[in-house]
Short mmCIF file of C-alpha atoms in Angstrom, two decimals:
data_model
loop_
_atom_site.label_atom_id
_atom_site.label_comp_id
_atom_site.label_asym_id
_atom_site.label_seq_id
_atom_site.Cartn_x
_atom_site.Cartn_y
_atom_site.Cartn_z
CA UNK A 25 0.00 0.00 0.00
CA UNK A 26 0.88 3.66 -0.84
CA UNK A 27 2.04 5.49 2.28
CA UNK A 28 1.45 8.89 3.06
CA UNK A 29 3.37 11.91 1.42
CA UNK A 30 6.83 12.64 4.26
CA UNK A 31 8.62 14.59 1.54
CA UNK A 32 7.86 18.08 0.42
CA UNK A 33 7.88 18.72 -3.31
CA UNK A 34 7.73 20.94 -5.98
CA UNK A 35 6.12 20.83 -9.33
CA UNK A 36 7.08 23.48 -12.48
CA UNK A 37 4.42 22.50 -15.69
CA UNK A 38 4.65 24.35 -18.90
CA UNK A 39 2.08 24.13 -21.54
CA UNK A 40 1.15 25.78 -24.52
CA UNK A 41 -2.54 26.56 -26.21
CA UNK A 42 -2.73 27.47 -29.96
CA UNK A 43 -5.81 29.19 -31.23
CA UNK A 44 -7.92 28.61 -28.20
CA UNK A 45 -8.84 30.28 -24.91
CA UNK A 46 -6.90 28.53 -21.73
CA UNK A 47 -9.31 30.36 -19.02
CA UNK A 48 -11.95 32.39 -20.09
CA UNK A 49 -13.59 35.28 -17.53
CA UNK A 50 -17.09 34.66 -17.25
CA UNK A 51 -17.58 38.31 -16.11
CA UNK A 52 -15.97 39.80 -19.13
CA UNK A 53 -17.16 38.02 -22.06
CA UNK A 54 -15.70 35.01 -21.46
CA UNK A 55 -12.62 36.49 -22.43
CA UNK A 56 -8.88 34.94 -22.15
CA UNK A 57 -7.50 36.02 -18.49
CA UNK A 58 -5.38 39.02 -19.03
CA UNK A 59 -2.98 40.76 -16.94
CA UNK A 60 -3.86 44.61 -17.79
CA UNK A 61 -0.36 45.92 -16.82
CA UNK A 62 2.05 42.90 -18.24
CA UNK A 63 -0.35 41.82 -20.94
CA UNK A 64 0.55 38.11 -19.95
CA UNK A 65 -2.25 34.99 -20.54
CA UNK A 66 -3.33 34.32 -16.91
CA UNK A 67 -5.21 30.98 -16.15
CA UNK A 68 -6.34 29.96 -12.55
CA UNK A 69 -5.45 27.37 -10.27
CA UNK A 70 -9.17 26.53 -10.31
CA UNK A 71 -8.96 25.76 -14.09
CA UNK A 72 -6.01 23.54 -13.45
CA UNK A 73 -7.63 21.50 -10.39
CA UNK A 74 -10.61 21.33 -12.48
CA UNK A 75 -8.70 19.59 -15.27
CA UNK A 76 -6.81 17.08 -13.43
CA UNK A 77 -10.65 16.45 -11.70
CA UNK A 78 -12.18 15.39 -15.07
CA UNK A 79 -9.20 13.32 -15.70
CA UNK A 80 -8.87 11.36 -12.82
CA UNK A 81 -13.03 11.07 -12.77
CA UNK A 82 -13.34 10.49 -16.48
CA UNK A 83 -9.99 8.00 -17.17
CA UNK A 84 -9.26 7.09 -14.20
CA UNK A 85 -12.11 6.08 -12.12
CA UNK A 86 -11.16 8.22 -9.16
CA UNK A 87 -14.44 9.21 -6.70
CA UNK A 88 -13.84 12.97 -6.69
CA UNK A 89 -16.02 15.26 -4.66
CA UNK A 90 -16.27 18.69 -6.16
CA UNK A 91 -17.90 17.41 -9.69
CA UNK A 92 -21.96 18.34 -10.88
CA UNK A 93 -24.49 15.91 -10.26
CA UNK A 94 -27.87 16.03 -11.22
CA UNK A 95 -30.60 15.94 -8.73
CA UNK A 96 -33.72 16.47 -9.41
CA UNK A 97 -34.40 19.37 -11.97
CA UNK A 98 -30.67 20.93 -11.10
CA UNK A 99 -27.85 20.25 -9.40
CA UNK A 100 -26.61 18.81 -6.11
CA UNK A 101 -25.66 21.42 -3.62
CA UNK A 102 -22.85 21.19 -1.06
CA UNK A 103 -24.85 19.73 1.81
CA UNK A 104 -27.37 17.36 -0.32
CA UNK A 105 -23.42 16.14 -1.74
CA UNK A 106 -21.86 15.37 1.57
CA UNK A 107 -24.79 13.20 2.33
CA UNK A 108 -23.54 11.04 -0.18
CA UNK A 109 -20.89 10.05 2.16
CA UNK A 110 -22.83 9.45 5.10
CA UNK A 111 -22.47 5.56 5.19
CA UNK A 112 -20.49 2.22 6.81
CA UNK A 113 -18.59 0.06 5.09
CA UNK A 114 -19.47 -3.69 5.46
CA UNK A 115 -16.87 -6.46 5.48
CA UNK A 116 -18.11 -7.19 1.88
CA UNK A 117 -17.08 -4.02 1.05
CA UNK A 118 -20.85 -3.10 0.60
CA UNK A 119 -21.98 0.54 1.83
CA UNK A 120 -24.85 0.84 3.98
CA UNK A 121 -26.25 4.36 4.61
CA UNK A 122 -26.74 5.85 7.56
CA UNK A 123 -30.05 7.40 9.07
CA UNK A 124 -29.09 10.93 10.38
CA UNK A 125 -31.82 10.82 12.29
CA UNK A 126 -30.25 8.49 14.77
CA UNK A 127 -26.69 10.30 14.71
CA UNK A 128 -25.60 13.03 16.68
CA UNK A 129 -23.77 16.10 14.01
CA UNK A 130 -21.06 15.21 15.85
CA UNK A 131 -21.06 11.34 14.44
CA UNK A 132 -22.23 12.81 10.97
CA UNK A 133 -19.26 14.72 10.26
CA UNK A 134 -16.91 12.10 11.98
CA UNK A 135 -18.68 9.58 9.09
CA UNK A 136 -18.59 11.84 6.35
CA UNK A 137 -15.08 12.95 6.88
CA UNK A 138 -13.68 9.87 6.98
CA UNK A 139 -15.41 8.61 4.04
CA UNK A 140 -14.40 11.58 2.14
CA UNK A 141 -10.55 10.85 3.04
CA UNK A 142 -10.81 7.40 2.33
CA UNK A 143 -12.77 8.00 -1.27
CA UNK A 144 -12.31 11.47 -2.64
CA UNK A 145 -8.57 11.94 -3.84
CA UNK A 146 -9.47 15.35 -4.76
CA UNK A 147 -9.83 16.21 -0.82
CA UNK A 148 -6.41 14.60 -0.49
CA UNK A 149 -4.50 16.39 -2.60
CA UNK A 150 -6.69 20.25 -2.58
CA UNK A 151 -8.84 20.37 0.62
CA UNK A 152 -12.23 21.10 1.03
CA UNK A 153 -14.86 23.15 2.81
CA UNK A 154 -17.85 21.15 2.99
CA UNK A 155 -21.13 22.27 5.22
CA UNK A 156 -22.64 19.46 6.68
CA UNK A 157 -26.54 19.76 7.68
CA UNK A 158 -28.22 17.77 10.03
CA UNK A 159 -31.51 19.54 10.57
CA UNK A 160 -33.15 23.22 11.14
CA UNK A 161 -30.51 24.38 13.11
CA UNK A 162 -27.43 22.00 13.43
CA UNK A 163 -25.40 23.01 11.01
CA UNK A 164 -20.75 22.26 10.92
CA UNK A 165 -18.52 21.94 8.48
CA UNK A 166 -15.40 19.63 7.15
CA UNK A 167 -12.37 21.44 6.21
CA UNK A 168 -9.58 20.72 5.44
CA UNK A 169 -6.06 22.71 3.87
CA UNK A 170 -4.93 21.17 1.02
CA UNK A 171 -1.08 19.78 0.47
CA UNK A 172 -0.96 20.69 -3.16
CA UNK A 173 -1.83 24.60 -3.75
CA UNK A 174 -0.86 25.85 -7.63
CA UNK A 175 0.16 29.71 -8.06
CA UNK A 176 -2.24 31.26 -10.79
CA UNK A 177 -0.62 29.97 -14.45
CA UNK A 178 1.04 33.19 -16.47
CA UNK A 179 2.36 33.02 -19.53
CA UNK A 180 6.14 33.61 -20.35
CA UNK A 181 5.42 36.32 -23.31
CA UNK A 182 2.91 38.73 -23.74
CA UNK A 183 0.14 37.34 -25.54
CA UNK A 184 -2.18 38.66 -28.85
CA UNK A 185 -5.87 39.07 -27.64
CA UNK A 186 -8.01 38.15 -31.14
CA UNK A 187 -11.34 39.04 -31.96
CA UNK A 188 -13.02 36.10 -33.65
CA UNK A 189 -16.28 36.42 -35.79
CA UNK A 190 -18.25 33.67 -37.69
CA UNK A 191 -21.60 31.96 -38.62
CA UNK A 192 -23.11 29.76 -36.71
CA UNK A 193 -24.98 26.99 -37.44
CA UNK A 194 -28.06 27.35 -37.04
CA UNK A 195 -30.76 29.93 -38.49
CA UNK A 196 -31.55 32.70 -36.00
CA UNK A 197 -35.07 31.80 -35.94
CA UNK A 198 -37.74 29.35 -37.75
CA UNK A 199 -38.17 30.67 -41.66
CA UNK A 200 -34.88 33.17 -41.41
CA UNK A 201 -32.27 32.78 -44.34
CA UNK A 202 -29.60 34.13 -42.73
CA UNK A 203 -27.44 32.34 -39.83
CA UNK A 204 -26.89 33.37 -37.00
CA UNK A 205 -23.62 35.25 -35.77
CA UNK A 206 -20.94 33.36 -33.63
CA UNK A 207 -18.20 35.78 -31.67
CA UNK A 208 -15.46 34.66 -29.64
CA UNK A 209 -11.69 36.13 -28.06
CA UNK A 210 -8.79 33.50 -28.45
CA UNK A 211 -5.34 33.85 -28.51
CA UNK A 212 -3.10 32.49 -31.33
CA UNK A 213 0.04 31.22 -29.17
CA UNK A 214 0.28 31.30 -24.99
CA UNK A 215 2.83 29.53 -23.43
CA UNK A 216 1.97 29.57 -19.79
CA UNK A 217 3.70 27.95 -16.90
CA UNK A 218 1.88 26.59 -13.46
CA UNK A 219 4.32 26.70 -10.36
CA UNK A 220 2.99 24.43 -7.36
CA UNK A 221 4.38 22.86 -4.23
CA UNK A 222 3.30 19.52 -2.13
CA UNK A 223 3.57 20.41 1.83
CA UNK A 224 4.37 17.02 3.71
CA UNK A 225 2.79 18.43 6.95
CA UNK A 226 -0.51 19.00 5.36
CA UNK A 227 -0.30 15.55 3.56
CA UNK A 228 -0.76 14.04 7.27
CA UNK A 229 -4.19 15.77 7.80
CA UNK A 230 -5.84 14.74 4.30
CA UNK A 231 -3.91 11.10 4.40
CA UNK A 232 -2.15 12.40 1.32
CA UNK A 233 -0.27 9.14 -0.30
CA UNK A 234 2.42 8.99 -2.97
CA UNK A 235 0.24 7.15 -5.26
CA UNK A 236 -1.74 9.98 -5.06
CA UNK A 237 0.77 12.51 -6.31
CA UNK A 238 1.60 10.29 -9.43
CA UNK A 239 -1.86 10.39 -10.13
CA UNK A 240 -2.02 14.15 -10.11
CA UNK A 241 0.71 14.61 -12.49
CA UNK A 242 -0.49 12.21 -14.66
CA UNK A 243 -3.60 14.11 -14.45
CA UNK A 244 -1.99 17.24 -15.17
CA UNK A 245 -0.26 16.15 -18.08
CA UNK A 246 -2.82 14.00 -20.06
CA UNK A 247 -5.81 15.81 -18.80
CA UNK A 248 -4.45 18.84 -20.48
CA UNK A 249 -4.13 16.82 -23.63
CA UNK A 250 -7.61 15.71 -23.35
CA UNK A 251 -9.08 18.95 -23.24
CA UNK A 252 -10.86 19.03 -26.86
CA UNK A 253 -13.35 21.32 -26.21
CA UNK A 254 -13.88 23.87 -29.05
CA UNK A 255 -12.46 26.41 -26.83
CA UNK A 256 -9.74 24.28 -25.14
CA UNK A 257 -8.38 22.12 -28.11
CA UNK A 258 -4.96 22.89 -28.94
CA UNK A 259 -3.74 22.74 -25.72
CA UNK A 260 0.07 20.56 -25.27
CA UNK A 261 1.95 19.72 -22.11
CA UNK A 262 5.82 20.67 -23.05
CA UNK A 263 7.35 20.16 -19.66
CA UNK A 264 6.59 18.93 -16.36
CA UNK A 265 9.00 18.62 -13.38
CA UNK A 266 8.57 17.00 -9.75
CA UNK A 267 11.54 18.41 -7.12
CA UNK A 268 11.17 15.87 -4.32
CA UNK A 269 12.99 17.28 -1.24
CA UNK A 270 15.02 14.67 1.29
CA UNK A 271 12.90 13.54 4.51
CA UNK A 272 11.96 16.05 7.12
CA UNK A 273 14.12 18.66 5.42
CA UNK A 274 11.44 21.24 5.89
CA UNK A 275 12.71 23.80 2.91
CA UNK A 276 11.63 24.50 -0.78
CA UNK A 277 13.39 26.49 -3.17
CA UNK A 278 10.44 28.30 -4.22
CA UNK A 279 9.37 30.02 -7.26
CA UNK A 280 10.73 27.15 -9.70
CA UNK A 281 8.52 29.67 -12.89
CA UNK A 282 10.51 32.64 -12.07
CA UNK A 283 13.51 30.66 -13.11
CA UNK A 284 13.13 29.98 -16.58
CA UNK A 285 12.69 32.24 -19.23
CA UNK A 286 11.52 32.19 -23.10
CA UNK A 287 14.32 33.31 -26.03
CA UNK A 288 12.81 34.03 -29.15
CA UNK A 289 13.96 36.02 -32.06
CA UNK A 290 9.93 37.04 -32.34
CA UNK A 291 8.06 39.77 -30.90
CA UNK A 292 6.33 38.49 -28.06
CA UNK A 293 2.82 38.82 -29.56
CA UNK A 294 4.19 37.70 -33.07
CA UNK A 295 5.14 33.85 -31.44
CA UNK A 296 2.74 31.31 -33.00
CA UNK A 297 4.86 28.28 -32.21
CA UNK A 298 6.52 26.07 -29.50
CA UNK A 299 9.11 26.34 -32.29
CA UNK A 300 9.17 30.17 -32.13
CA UNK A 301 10.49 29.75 -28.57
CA UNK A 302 13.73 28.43 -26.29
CA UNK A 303 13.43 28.35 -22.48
CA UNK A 304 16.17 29.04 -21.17
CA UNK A 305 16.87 27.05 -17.86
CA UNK A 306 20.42 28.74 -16.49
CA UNK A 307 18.95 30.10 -13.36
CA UNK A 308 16.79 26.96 -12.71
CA UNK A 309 19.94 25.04 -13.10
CA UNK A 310 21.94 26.70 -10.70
CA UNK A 311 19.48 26.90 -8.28
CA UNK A 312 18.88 23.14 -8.36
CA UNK A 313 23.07 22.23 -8.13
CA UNK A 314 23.53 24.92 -5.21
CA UNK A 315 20.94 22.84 -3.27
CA UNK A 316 21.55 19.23 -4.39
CA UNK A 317 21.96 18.24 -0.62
CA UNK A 318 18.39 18.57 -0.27
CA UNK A 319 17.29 16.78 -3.14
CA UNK A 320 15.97 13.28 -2.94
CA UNK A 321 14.92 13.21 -6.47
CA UNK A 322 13.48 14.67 -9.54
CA UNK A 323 10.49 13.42 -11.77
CA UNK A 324 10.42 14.53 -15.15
CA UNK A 325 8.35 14.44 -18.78
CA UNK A 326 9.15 16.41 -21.62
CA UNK A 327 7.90 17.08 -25.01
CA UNK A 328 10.24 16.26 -27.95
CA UNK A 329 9.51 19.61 -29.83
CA UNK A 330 10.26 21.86 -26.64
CA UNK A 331 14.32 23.48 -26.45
CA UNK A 332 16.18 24.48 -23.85
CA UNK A 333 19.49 26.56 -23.62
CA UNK A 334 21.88 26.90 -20.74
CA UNK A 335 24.42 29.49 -20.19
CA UNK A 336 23.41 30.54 -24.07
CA UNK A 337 24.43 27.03 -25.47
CA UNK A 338 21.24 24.64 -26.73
CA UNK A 339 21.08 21.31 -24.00
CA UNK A 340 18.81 18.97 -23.84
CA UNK A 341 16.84 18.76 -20.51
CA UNK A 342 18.13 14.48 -19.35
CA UNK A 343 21.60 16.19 -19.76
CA UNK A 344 20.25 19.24 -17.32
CA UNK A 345 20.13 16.30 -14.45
CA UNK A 346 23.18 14.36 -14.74
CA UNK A 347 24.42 15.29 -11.57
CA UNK A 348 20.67 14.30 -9.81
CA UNK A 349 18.82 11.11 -9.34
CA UNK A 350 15.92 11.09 -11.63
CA UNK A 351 12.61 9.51 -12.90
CA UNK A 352 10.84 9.94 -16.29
CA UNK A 353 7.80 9.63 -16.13
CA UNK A 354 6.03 7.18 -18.15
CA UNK A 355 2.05 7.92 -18.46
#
């Protein structure tokens, strides 16, 4: 069996979208996330989480507890969801619900948070808040901090907002001739990179287990493929690294994205093209070597079509680690 998470971690993923919108704002025309004073692609943690959710759900057959289901004419709510929890397990394995009635809140929570733990991998690796509602008036709550928080994703360039105008398919009413008008912001290249970090100490609370964390990157890496929505295909992973930090070392080098940087000979908002762009990795580099006493070891995937360049010379990245113990991942 998996045991819990004792090492802290870091994780740097880059990823690039072509033609498509990474993270539209529902308050602003569903427009691509902007940065007004750096003009850089923004996408939220949320939109991450939300991917690697589907995955696991969808591929995977992970229980996940932040997902829609229907009930009745709409939607579960939080409360009406956390029910779903409220069960034993048999020694078959078989779950028998429980009557609230005949609980205390104080045994409904205990049973639902366990369950939850035990079932929900998404609680494991982000937390929850969940109200929990046993009548009129008794009313508590589960929470819990997650171990693996994600910065908001930025782009390394400045990105080209485009205004998008077509037909749609469809007549606008019964009898019209003419179709009806479909409108839409995209950007034509963003490469954006996600900077996150797995805290050990947390890991205890939520039961947090290493299977867990190979899980999420694979998550991260083919769920991003797999997002083929109109507005989300033409999304790639390039580059996704692990830092796994020795036992009870308590220290992170932090801020793994500000380390890299794009060279291209393009203007920013002129790159169409993974092959428009070089990251360069000399800082990230050095900052890995000058702490190499602390590091246990390093996961790694990488896209063939992504370059890298070190102290202004092209490297390739399984060269970058010879001096660390590594793993490539293989999902």
């Amino acid at each position: 069996m998996s045991e819990i998470v004792k090492n802290r971690s870091e994780i740097l993923f880059l990823y690039d979208a072509t033609d498509a919108n990474p993270n539209g704002d529902p308050v602003d025309e569903n427009k691509p996330r902007i940065d007004e004073e750096t003009r850089v692609n923004i996408v939220t943690d949320v939109r991450l989480k939300r991917t690697v959710r589907d995955y696991l759900h969808d591929f995977k057959n992970c229980e996940i507890l932040i997902r829609e289901i229907e009930y009745g004419t709409g939607i579960q709510d939080a409360k009406i969801r956390a029910e779903d929890f409220l069960y034993q397990k048999k020694k078959s394995g078989e779950k028998e619900k429980v009557d609230k009635s005949k609980i205390t809140l104080q045994q409904m929570v205990k049973t639902i948070q366990n369950n939850i733990l035990e079932e929900c991998i998404d609680v494991r690796l982000f937390g929850v808040t969940l109200p929990v509602n046993k009548g009129p008036k008794e009313e508590s709550s589960i929470t819990y901090t997650g171990p693996v928080q994600f910065k908001f994703g930025r782009s390394l360039h400045q990105v080209d907002l485009t205004f998008i105008k077509g037909t749609g398919a469809f007549a606008s009413e019964a009898g019209a001739q003419q179709k009806t008008f479909r409108e839409e912001y995209i950007l034509p290249y963003s490469l954006i990179a996600f900077y996150g970090i797995v805290n050990e100490n947390a890991a205890k609370e939520t039961l947090l287990k290493d299977n867990d964390i190979v899980l999420l990157l694979e998550g991260i890496w083919i769920g991003t493929r797999n997002l083929i929505s109109r507005s989300k295909a033409g999304q790639v992973p390039r580059l996704l690294i692990q830092v796994i930090y020795k036992e009870n070392q308590n220290f992170h080098i932090g801020e793994l994205d500000r380390r890299i940087s794009k060279i291209s000979n393009k203007d920013d908002k002129a790159i169409r093209s993974i092959s428009d762009i070089k990251i360069d990795i000399t800082n990230l580099v050095k900052t890995l070597n000058e702490h190499k006493d602390k590091i246990e070891k390093i996961r790694f995937k990488v896209d063939e079509r992504i370059a890298f360049i070190k102290d202004g010379a092209d490297i390739s990245f399984e060269t970058i680690l010879n001096n660390f113990s590594t793993e490539e991942l293989s999902f």
